CSV table of C-alpha atoms in Angstrom, one decimal:
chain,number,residue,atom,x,y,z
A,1,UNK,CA,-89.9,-67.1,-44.5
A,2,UNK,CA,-90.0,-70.7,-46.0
A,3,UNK,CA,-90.2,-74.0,-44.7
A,4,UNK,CA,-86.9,-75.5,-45.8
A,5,UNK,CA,-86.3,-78.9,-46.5
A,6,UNK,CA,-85.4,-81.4,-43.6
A,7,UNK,CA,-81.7,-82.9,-44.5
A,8,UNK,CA,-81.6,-86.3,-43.7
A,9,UNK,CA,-79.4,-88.7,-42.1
A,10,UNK,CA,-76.4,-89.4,-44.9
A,11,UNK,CA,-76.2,-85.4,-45.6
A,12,UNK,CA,-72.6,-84.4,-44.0
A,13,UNK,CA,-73.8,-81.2,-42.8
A,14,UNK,CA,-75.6,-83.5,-40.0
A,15,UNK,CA,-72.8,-85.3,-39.1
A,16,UNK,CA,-70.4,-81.9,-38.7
A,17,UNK,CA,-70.4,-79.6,-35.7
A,18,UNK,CA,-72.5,-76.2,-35.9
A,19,UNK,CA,-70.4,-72.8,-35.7
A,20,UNK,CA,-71.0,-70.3,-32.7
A,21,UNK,CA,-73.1,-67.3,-33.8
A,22,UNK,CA,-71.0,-64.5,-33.5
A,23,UNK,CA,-73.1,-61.9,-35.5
A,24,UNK,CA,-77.1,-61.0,-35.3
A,25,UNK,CA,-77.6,-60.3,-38.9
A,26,UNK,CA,-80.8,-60.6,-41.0
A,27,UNK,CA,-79.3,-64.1,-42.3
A,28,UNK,CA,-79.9,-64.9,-38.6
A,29,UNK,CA,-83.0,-63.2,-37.9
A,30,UNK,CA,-84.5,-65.1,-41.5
A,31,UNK,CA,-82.9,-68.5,-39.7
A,32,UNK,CA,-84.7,-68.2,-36.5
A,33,UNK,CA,-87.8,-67.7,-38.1
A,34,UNK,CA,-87.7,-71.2,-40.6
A,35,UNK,CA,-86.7,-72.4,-37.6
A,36,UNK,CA,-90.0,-71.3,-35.8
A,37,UNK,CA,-92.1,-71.8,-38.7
A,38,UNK,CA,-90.3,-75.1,-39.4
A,39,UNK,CA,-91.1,-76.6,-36.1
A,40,UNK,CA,-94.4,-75.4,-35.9
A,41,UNK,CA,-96.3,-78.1,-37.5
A,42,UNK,CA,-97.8,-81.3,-36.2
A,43,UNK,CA,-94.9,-83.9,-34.9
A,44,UNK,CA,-92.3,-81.9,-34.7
A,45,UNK,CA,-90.6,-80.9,-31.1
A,46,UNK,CA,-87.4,-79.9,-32.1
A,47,UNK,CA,-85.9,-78.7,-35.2
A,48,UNK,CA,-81.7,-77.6,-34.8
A,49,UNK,CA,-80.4,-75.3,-37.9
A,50,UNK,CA,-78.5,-77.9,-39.5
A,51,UNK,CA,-81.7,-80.5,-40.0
A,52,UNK,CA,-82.6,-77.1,-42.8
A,53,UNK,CA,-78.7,-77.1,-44.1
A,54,UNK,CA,-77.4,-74.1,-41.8
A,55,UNK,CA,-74.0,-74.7,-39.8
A,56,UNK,CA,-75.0,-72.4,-36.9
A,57,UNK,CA,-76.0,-73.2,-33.3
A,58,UNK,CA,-79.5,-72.6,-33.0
A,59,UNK,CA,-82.6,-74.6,-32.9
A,60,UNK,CA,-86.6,-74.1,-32.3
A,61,UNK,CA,-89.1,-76.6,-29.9
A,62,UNK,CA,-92.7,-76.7,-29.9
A,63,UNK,CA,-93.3,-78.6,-26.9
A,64,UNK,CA,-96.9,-78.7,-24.8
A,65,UNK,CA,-97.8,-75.5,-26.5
A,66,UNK,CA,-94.7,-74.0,-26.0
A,67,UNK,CA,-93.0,-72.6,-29.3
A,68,UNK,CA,-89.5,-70.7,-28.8
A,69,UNK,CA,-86.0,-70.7,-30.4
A,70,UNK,CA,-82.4,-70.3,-28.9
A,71,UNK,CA,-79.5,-69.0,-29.9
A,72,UNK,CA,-75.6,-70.9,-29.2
A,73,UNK,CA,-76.9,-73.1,-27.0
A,74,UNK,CA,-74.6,-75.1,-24.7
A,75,UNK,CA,-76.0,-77.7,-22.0
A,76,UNK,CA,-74.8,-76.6,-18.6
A,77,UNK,CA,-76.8,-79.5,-16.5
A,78,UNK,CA,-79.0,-82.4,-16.6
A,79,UNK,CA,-79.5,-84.6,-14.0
A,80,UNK,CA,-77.8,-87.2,-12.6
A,81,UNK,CA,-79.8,-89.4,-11.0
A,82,UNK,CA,-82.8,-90.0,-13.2
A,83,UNK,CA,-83.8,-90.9,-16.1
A,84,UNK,CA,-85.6,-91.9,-19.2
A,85,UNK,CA,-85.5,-94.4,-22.1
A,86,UNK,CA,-88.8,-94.2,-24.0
A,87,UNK,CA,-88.7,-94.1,-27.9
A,88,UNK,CA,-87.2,-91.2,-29.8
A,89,UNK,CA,-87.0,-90.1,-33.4
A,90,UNK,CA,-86.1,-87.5,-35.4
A,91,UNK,CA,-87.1,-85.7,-38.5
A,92,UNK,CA,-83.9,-86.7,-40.0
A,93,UNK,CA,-84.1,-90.1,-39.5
A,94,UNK,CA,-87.5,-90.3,-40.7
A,95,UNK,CA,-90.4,-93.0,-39.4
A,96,UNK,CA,-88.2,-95.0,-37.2
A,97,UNK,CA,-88.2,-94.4,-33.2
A,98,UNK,CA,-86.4,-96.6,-31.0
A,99,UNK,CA,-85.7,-96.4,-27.0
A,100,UNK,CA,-83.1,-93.9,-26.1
A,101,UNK,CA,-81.8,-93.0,-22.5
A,102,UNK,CA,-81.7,-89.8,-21.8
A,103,UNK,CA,-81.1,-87.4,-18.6
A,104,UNK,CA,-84.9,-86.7,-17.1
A,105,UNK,CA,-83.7,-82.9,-16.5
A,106,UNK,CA,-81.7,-80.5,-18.8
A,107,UNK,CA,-81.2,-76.6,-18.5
A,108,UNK,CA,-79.1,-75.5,-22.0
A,109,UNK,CA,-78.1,-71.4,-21.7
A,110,UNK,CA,-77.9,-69.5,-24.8
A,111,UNK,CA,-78.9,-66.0,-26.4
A,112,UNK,CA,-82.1,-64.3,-28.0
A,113,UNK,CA,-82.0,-62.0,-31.3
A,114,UNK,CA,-80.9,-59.3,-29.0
A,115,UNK,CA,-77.8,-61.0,-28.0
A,116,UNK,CA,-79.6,-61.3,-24.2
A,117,UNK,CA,-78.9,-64.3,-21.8
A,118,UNK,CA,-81.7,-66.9,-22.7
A,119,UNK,CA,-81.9,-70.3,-20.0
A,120,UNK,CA,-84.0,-73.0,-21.5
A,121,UNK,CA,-84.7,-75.8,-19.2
A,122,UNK,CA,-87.4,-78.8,-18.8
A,123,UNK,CA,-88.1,-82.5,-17.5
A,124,UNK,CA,-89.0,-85.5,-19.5
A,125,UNK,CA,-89.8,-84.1,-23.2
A,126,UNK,CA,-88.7,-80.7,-23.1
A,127,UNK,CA,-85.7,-82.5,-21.4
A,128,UNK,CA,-85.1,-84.8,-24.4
A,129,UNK,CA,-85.2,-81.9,-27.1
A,130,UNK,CA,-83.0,-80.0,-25.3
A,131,UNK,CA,-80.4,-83.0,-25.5
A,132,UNK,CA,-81.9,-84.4,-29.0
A,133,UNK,CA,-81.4,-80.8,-30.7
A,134,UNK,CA,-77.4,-79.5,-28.6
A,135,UNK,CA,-76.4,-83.4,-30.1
A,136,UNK,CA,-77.5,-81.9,-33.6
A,137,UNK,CA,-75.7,-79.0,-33.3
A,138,UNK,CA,-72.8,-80.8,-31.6
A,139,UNK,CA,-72.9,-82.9,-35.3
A,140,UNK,CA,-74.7,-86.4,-33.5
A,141,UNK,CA,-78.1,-88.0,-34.0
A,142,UNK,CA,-79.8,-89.6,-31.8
A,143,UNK,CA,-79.0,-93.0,-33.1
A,144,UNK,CA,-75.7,-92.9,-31.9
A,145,UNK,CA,-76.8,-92.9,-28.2
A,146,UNK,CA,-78.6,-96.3,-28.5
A,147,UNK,CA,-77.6,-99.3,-27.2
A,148,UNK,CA,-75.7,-101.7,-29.5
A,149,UNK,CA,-78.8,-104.3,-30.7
A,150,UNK,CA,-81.0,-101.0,-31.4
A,151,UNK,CA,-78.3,-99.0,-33.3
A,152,UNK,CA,-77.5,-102.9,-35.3
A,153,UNK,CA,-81.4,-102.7,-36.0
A,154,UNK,CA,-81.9,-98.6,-36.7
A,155,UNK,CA,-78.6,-99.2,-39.2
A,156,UNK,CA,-80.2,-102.0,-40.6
A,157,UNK,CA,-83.8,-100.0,-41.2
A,158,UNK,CA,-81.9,-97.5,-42.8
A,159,UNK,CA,-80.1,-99.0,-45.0
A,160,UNK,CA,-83.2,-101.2,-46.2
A,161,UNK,CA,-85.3,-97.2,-46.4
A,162,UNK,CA,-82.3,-96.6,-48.6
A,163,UNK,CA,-81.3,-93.9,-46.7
């Protein structure tokens, strides 16, 4: 196990979609644990396999206490009625946080090492990660869900960060 380094925004492998894991091989079994050992440090709720440079669907959260991974994840519901738009950030757009609306609720359905059915579901931040760390795999960050004057001014930071 190692703690890899976090790839940040400007690296392409962020901005292109992760591949379906098709075989549980010790290359996967070594990625779910950086994953686990990668989010399990102080500020970090999320961390998706291609924030530590590998092109598969999986990620880790560390959330309340909670520390687990899952494998192919896919959203299959959020809710539709509420809610919430308080700052988020992201390891790979480091230091800046800015308001982003998200769905309150979100329930994602994946696999475990053994290939079993894994459902991972939560409200307000386990809801977020959920969404924060699928838009990873799904190649997004979390900057292209604000609103126009937020992205103008995350853009701007970034740029100025040299990032």
């Amino acid at each position: 196990m190692a703690i890899r380094d976090i790839r940040i925004i400007g690296d392409p492998i962020l901005r292109t979609p992760c591949e379906e894991i098709t075989t549980i091989d010790d290359h996967v079994k070594m990625l779910v644990e950086d994953l686990l050992e990668g989010v399990d440090m102080e500020g970090r709720a999320g961390l998706a396999a291609n924030q530590i440079g590998v092109g598969l669907r999986a990620f880790s959260w560390n959330i309340d206490g909670e520390v687990g991974y899952i494998l192919n994840p896919r959203i299959v519901e959020l809710s539709k009625d509420e809610y919430q738009d308080g700052d988020e950030g992201c390891l790979s757009v480091p230091d800046l946080f800015f308001p982003t609306e998200r769905a309150w609720y979100a329930r994602a359905e994946g696999i475990d090492l053994d290939g079993k059915p894994v459902v991972v579901e939560g409200e307000e931040l386990m809801g977020r990660c959920i969404q924060h760390e699928c838009d990873h795999l799904d190649g997004k960050i979390y900057i292209d869900r604000l609103d126009r004057k937020n992205r103008k001014e995350a853009m701007r930071a970034i740029r100025k960060m040299g990032l």
